[in-house]
C-alpha positions as a Markdown table, in Angstrom:
| # | Residue | x | y | z |
|---|---|---|---|---|
| 1 | Unk | 40.2 | 136.0 | 171.3 |
| 2 | Unk | 38.6 | 138.8 | 169.5 |
| 3 | Unk | 35.6 | 140.4 | 171.2 |
| 4 | Unk | 33.4 | 140.0 | 168.1 |
| 5 | Unk | 34.3 | 137.2 | 165.8 |
| 6 | Unk | 35.4 | 138.3 | 162.4 |
| 7 | Unk | 33.3 | 135.6 | 160.9 |
| 8 | Unk | 30.1 | 137.0 | 162.3 |
| 9 | Unk | 30.1 | 139.9 | 159.8 |
| 10 | Unk | 32.9 | 139.2 | 157.3 |
| 11 | Unk | 32.0 | 139.8 | 153.6 |
| 12 | Unk | 35.0 | 137.9 | 152.4 |
| 13 | Unk | 36.3 | 134.7 | 153.9 |
| 14 | Unk | 39.2 | 132.8 | 152.2 |
| 15 | Unk | 39.7 | 129.0 | 152.8 |
| 16 | Unk | 43.2 | 127.8 | 153.1 |
| 17 | Unk | 44.2 | 124.1 | 153.8 |
| 18 | Unk | 45.8 | 123.3 | 157.1 |
| 19 | Unk | 48.0 | 120.9 | 155.3 |
| 20 | Unk | 49.8 | 123.9 | 153.7 |
| 21 | Unk | 50.5 | 126.4 | 156.5 |
| 22 | Unk | 52.5 | 128.5 | 154.0 |
| 23 | Unk | 49.2 | 129.1 | 152.1 |
| 24 | Unk | 47.5 | 130.0 | 155.3 |
| 25 | Unk | 50.0 | 132.8 | 155.9 |
| 26 | Unk | 49.8 | 133.9 | 152.3 |
| 27 | Unk | 46.0 | 134.0 | 152.5 |
| 28 | Unk | 46.2 | 136.5 | 155.3 |
| 29 | Unk | 47.7 | 139.0 | 152.9 |
| 30 | Unk | 45.0 | 138.4 | 150.2 |
| 31 | Unk | 42.7 | 141.2 | 151.4 |
| 32 | Unk | 40.1 | 138.7 | 152.8 |
| 33 | Unk | 38.5 | 139.9 | 156.0 |
| 34 | Unk | 39.1 | 136.5 | 157.6 |
| 35 | Unk | 41.0 | 133.3 | 156.6 |
| 36 | Unk | 39.4 | 129.9 | 157.4 |
| 37 | Unk | 41.9 | 127.2 | 157.9 |
| 38 | Unk | 40.4 | 124.1 | 156.6 |
| 39 | Unk | 40.8 | 120.7 | 158.2 |
| 40 | Unk | 37.9 | 119.2 | 156.2 |
| 41 | Unk | 37.4 | 119.0 | 152.4 |
| 42 | Unk | 40.7 | 120.6 | 151.5 |
| 43 | Unk | 42.7 | 118.0 | 153.4 |
| 44 | Unk | 43.0 | 114.4 | 152.3 |
| 45 | Unk | 42.3 | 111.7 | 154.9 |
| 46 | Unk | 46.0 | 110.6 | 155.1 |
| 47 | Unk | 47.1 | 114.2 | 155.7 |
| 48 | Unk | 44.6 | 115.1 | 158.5 |
| 49 | Unk | 47.0 | 114.3 | 161.4 |
| 50 | Unk | 49.8 | 116.4 | 160.0 |
| 51 | Unk | 47.2 | 119.2 | 159.2 |
| 52 | Unk | 46.2 | 119.2 | 162.9 |
| 53 | Unk | 49.8 | 119.6 | 163.9 |
| 54 | Unk | 50.3 | 122.4 | 161.5 |
| 55 | Unk | 47.3 | 124.2 | 162.8 |
| 56 | Unk | 48.3 | 123.8 | 166.4 |
| 57 | Unk | 51.7 | 125.3 | 165.6 |
| 58 | Unk | 50.1 | 128.3 | 163.9 |
| 59 | Unk | 47.7 | 128.9 | 166.8 |
| 60 | Unk | 50.5 | 128.6 | 169.4 |
| 61 | Unk | 53.0 | 130.7 | 167.4 |
| 62 | Unk | 55.4 | 127.8 | 166.9 |
| 63 | Unk | 55.2 | 127.3 | 163.2 |
| 64 | Unk | 58.4 | 127.3 | 161.2 |
| 65 | Unk | 56.8 | 129.0 | 158.3 |
| 66 | Unk | 55.9 | 132.2 | 160.2 |
| 67 | Unk | 53.3 | 133.7 | 162.5 |
| 68 | Unk | 49.6 | 134.5 | 162.0 |
| 69 | Unk | 48.9 | 138.2 | 161.5 |
| 70 | Unk | 45.3 | 138.0 | 162.7 |
| 71 | Unk | 42.9 | 135.5 | 164.2 |
| 72 | Unk | 41.7 | 132.7 | 161.9 |
| 73 | Unk | 38.5 | 130.7 | 161.6 |
| 74 | Unk | 38.9 | 126.9 | 161.6 |
| 75 | Unk | 36.7 | 124.5 | 159.7 |
| 76 | Unk | 36.7 | 121.2 | 161.5 |
| 77 | Unk | 35.4 | 117.9 | 160.2 |
| 78 | Unk | 31.9 | 117.1 | 161.3 |
| 79 | Unk | 31.7 | 116.5 | 165.1 |
| 80 | Unk | 29.8 | 113.4 | 164.3 |
| 81 | Unk | 32.9 | 111.8 | 162.8 |
| 82 | Unk | 36.1 | 110.5 | 164.3 |
| 83 | Unk | 38.1 | 113.1 | 162.4 |
| 84 | Unk | 35.9 | 115.8 | 163.8 |
| 85 | Unk | 36.3 | 114.6 | 167.4 |
| 86 | Unk | 40.1 | 114.5 | 166.9 |
| 87 | Unk | 40.0 | 118.1 | 165.6 |
| 88 | Unk | 38.1 | 119.3 | 168.6 |
| 89 | Unk | 40.4 | 117.5 | 171.0 |
| 90 | Unk | 43.4 | 119.0 | 169.4 |
| 91 | Unk | 42.0 | 122.5 | 169.7 |
| 92 | Unk | 41.0 | 121.8 | 173.4 |
| 93 | Unk | 44.6 | 120.9 | 174.1 |
| 94 | Unk | 45.8 | 124.4 | 173.2 |
| 95 | Unk | 45.9 | 126.5 | 176.3 |
| 96 | Unk | 45.5 | 129.9 | 174.6 |
| 97 | Unk | 43.0 | 130.1 | 171.8 |
| 98 | Unk | 43.4 | 133.8 | 171.3 |
| 99 | Unk | 44.1 | 133.3 | 167.6 |
| 100 | Unk | 41.0 | 131.2 | 167.0 |
| 101 | Unk | 38.3 | 133.5 | 165.7 |
| 102 | Unk | 35.5 | 131.0 | 165.2 |
| 103 | Unk | 34.8 | 127.3 | 164.4 |
| 104 | Unk | 33.1 | 126.4 | 161.2 |
| 105 | Unk | 31.0 | 123.2 | 161.5 |
| 106 | Unk | 30.3 | 121.5 | 158.2 |
| 107 | Unk | 27.2 | 119.4 | 157.4 |
| 108 | Unk | 25.3 | 120.9 | 160.3 |
| 109 | Unk | 22.0 | 119.1 | 160.9 |
| 110 | Unk | 21.5 | 118.7 | 164.7 |
| 111 | Unk | 21.9 | 121.0 | 167.7 |
| 112 | Unk | 24.0 | 118.3 | 169.2 |
| 113 | Unk | 26.8 | 119.1 | 166.8 |
| 114 | Unk | 26.9 | 122.7 | 168.1 |
| 115 | Unk | 26.8 | 121.5 | 171.7 |
| 116 | Unk | 29.7 | 119.1 | 171.0 |
| 117 | Unk | 31.8 | 122.1 | 169.9 |
| 118 | Unk | 30.7 | 124.2 | 172.9 |
| 119 | Unk | 31.3 | 121.5 | 175.4 |
| 120 | Unk | 34.8 | 120.8 | 174.1 |
| 121 | Unk | 35.7 | 124.4 | 173.5 |
| 122 | Unk | 33.7 | 126.5 | 176.0 |
| 123 | Unk | 36.0 | 129.5 | 175.5 |
| 124 | Unk | 35.2 | 130.1 | 171.9 |
| 125 | Unk | 32.9 | 132.9 | 171.0 |
| 126 | Unk | 31.5 | 131.9 | 167.7 |
| 127 | Unk | 30.3 | 128.9 | 165.6 |
| 128 | Unk | 29.4 | 129.1 | 161.9 |
| 129 | Unk | 27.2 | 126.3 | 160.8 |
| 130 | Unk | 27.3 | 125.2 | 157.1 |
| 131 | Unk | 24.0 | 123.9 | 155.8 |
| 132 | Unk | 24.5 | 121.2 | 153.2 |
| 133 | Unk | 21.4 | 119.0 | 153.4 |
| 134 | Unk | 17.6 | 118.9 | 153.6 |
| 135 | Unk | 17.9 | 117.8 | 157.2 |
| 136 | Unk | 19.8 | 121.0 | 158.0 |
| 137 | Unk | 17.3 | 123.2 | 156.2 |
| 138 | Unk | 14.5 | 121.5 | 158.1 |
| 139 | Unk | 16.0 | 122.4 | 161.5 |
| 140 | Unk | 17.3 | 125.9 | 160.9 |
| 141 | Unk | 15.2 | 127.5 | 163.6 |
| 142 | Unk | 16.5 | 125.0 | 166.2 |
| 143 | Unk | 20.0 | 125.4 | 165.1 |
| 144 | Unk | 19.9 | 129.2 | 165.1 |
| 145 | Unk | 18.6 | 129.2 | 168.7 |
| 146 | Unk | 21.6 | 127.3 | 170.0 |
| 147 | Unk | 24.0 | 129.2 | 172.1 |
| 148 | Unk | 27.2 | 130.1 | 170.2 |
| 149 | Unk | 25.9 | 130.0 | 166.7 |
| 150 | Unk | 26.6 | 133.3 | 165.1 |
| 151 | Unk | 26.0 | 132.7 | 161.4 |
| 152 | Unk | 25.0 | 130.2 | 158.7 |
| 153 | Unk | 27.0 | 129.3 | 155.6 |
| 154 | Unk | 25.9 | 127.4 | 152.6 |
| 155 | Unk | 27.4 | 124.3 | 151.0 |
| 156 | Unk | 25.7 | 124.8 | 147.7 |
| 157 | Unk | 27.0 | 121.8 | 145.7 |
| 158 | Unk | 26.2 | 119.3 | 148.5 |
| 159 | Unk | 22.9 | 120.9 | 149.2 |
| 160 | Unk | 21.8 | 120.7 | 145.6 |
| 161 | Unk | 22.9 | 117.1 | 145.4 |
| 162 | Unk | 21.0 | 116.2 | 148.6 |
| 163 | Unk | 17.9 | 118.0 | 147.4 |
| 164 | Unk | 18.1 | 116.3 | 144.0 |
| 165 | Unk | 18.0 | 119.6 | 142.1 |
| 166 | Unk | 20.2 | 121.8 | 139.9 |
| 167 | Unk | 22.1 | 124.8 | 141.3 |
| 168 | Unk | 19.9 | 127.3 | 139.5 |
| 169 | Unk | 16.6 | 125.6 | 140.3 |
| 170 | Unk | 13.6 | 127.1 | 142.1 |
| 171 | Unk | 14.2 | 124.6 | 144.8 |
| 172 | Unk | 17.6 | 126.1 | 145.5 |
| 173 | Unk | 16.2 | 129.6 | 145.4 |
| 174 | Unk | 13.7 | 128.6 | 148.1 |
| 175 | Unk | 16.4 | 127.0 | 150.2 |
| 176 | Unk | 18.6 | 130.1 | 150.0 |
| 177 | Unk | 15.6 | 132.3 | 150.8 |
| 178 | Unk | 14.9 | 130.2 | 153.9 |
| 179 | Unk | 18.4 | 130.6 | 155.1 |
| 180 | Unk | 18.2 | 134.4 | 154.8 |
| 181 | Unk | 14.8 | 134.6 | 156.4 |
| 182 | Unk | 15.6 | 132.5 | 159.4 |
| 183 | Unk | 18.9 | 134.3 | 159.9 |
| 184 | Unk | 17.1 | 137.7 | 159.9 |
| 185 | Unk | 14.2 | 136.5 | 162.1 |
| 186 | Unk | 16.5 | 135.1 | 164.8 |
| 187 | Unk | 19.0 | 137.9 | 164.9 |
| 188 | Unk | 21.9 | 136.3 | 163.0 |
| 189 | Unk | 24.1 | 138.0 | 160.4 |
| 190 | Unk | 23.0 | 137.3 | 156.8 |
| 191 | Unk | 24.4 | 133.9 | 155.6 |
| 192 | Unk | 27.8 | 133.4 | 154.0 |
| 193 | Unk | 27.5 | 132.2 | 150.5 |
| 194 | Unk | 29.5 | 129.2 | 149.4 |
| 195 | Unk | 32.6 | 129.6 | 147.1 |
| 196 | Unk | 32.3 | 129.6 | 143.4 |
| 197 | Unk | 34.6 | 126.9 | 141.8 |
| 198 | Unk | 36.0 | 129.1 | 139.0 |
| 199 | Unk | 39.1 | 131.2 | 140.0 |
| 200 | Unk | 40.8 | 131.9 | 136.6 |
| 201 | Unk | 37.8 | 133.4 | 134.9 |
| 202 | Unk | 36.4 | 135.7 | 137.6 |
| 203 | Unk | 33.2 | 136.7 | 135.8 |
| 204 | Unk | 31.2 | 133.8 | 137.4 |
| 205 | Unk | 32.6 | 134.8 | 140.8 |
| 206 | Unk | 31.4 | 138.4 | 140.3 |
| 207 | Unk | 28.0 | 137.3 | 139.1 |
| 208 | Unk | 27.5 | 134.8 | 141.9 |
| 209 | Unk | 28.6 | 137.3 | 144.5 |
| 210 | Unk | 26.4 | 140.1 | 143.2 |
| 211 | Unk | 23.4 | 137.7 | 143.1 |
| 212 | Unk | 24.2 | 136.6 | 146.7 |
| 213 | Unk | 24.1 | 140.2 | 147.9 |
| 214 | Unk | 20.8 | 140.8 | 146.1 |
| 215 | Unk | 19.4 | 137.7 | 147.7 |
| 216 | Unk | 20.2 | 138.9 | 151.3 |
| 217 | Unk | 23.5 | 137.1 | 151.9 |
| 218 | Unk | 26.0 | 139.4 | 153.5 |
| 219 | Unk | 29.3 | 137.6 | 152.5 |
| 220 | Unk | 30.8 | 135.0 | 150.3 |
| 221 | Unk | 33.6 | 132.4 | 150.9 |
| 222 | Unk | 36.5 | 132.1 | 148.5 |
| 223 | Unk | 38.8 | 129.3 | 147.6 |
| 224 | Unk | 41.5 | 131.2 | 145.9 |
| 225 | Unk | 43.1 | 134.6 | 146.6 |
| 226 | Unk | 42.3 | 135.9 | 143.1 |
| 227 | Unk | 38.6 | 135.6 | 144.0 |
| 228 | Unk | 38.8 | 138.0 | 146.9 |
| 229 | Unk | 38.9 | 141.4 | 145.1 |
| 230 | Unk | 36.0 | 140.3 | 142.9 |
| 231 | Unk | 33.9 | 139.3 | 145.9 |
| 232 | Unk | 34.9 | 142.4 | 147.8 |
| 233 | Unk | 33.8 | 144.7 | 145.0 |
| 234 | Unk | 30.5 | 142.8 | 144.5 |
| 235 | Unk | 29.5 | 143.4 | 148.1 |
| 236 | Unk | 30.5 | 147.0 | 148.2 |
| 237 | Unk | 27.8 | 149.6 | 147.2 |
| 238 | Unk | 28.0 | 150.7 | 143.6 |
| 239 | Unk | 28.5 | 154.4 | 142.7 |
| 240 | Unk | 24.9 | 154.6 | 141.7 |
| 241 | Unk | 23.7 | 153.1 | 145.0 |
| 242 | Unk | 25.8 | 155.6 | 147.0 |
| 243 | Unk | 24.6 | 158.5 | 144.9 |
| 244 | Unk | 21.0 | 157.4 | 145.4 |
| 245 | Unk | 21.5 | 157.0 | 149.1 |
| 246 | Unk | 23.0 | 160.4 | 149.5 |
| 247 | Unk | 20.1 | 162.0 | 147.6 |
| 248 | Unk | 17.6 | 160.2 | 150.0 |
| 249 | Unk | 19.4 | 161.4 | 153.1 |
| 250 | Unk | 19.8 | 164.9 | 151.7 |
| 251 | Unk | 16.1 | 165.0 | 150.9 |
| 252 | Unk | 14.9 | 163.4 | 154.1 |
| 253 | Unk | 13.8 | 166.6 | 155.8 |
| 254 | Unk | 12.4 | 168.3 | 152.8 |
| 255 | Unk | 11.4 | 166.5 | 149.6 |
| 256 | Unk | 8.6 | 163.8 | 149.7 |
| 257 | Unk | 10.1 | 161.8 | 146.9 |
| 258 | Unk | 13.4 | 160.9 | 145.2 |
| 259 | Unk | 13.4 | 159.5 | 141.7 |
| 260 | Unk | 9.7 | 158.8 | 141.9 |
| 261 | Unk | 9.9 | 156.9 | 145.3 |
| 262 | Unk | 8.4 | 158.2 | 148.5 |
| 263 | Unk | 11.0 | 159.1 | 151.1 |
| 264 | Unk | 9.5 | 156.9 | 153.9 |
| 265 | Unk | 11.2 | 155.3 | 156.8 |
| 266 | Unk | 12.1 | 152.0 | 155.0 |
| 267 | Unk | 13.7 | 154.0 | 152.1 |
| 268 | Unk | 15.7 | 156.1 | 154.5 |
| 269 | Unk | 16.8 | 153.0 | 156.5 |
| 270 | Unk | 18.0 | 151.4 | 153.2 |
| 271 | Unk | 19.9 | 154.5 | 152.3 |
| 272 | Unk | 21.6 | 154.7 | 155.7 |
| 273 | Unk | 22.6 | 151.0 | 155.4 |
| 274 | Unk | 24.2 | 151.6 | 152.0 |
| 275 | Unk | 26.2 | 154.6 | 153.3 |
| 276 | Unk | 27.2 | 152.8 | 156.5 |
| 277 | Unk | 28.3 | 149.8 | 154.4 |
| 278 | Unk | 30.4 | 151.9 | 152.1 |
| 279 | Unk | 32.3 | 153.4 | 155.1 |
| 280 | Unk | 33.3 | 150.0 | 156.5 |
């Protein structure tokens, strides 16, 4: 098991269906910082049993299609469902979970869902909770306080449907702001933005990723390898941002302003964050 879960800070996370282990291995060469093997939405009900077997073989190094090159995250079905309970039992039956980076819990609404994962898999070091409903939004503080939760993710389409609003509404803006604020206040990494459906025309992906970064999200999930470079670029500092940050650091001990802005502690902190981010 990795000391610090990749999913705690990853800016790019690529979903791959457990029903297609070949795609999981291909996803690991996509450039994404972490691959999330999906047992939930990407797997049809009739295929879930085989998907669990495929995942177990990948995690134990017994897959016929090849070996994992790095730890992976796993999105289980909701622990409140039979499928989710079976997912957790399967994982608990694997002796060495060194290749399990973190567990992604969908439709997170109650602390009991996190506790179910922790009690079944006490050795795991990270749980990412996906907020997809008003009930989940209402309990963010309680959820963030649970042992093992390292980050929130968003399920934008489901959340908008549950809230009865459009994706670009002020209601969704408020929901996303709440996720960012609670994460920051309670010491979690910034949330992971949900995937953008388009993968042939990458302009919507680029726009959504850039807006997510501006809103305080610190990463974005992808559903196709072609989306990964666009998301990676969007979350990297621009050339203008790096130039500005260097000018601030250079002027810190002398000038009182840069480009008409006072060189005060918050400005310096932002500049250092940009330069540190660019060196990752």
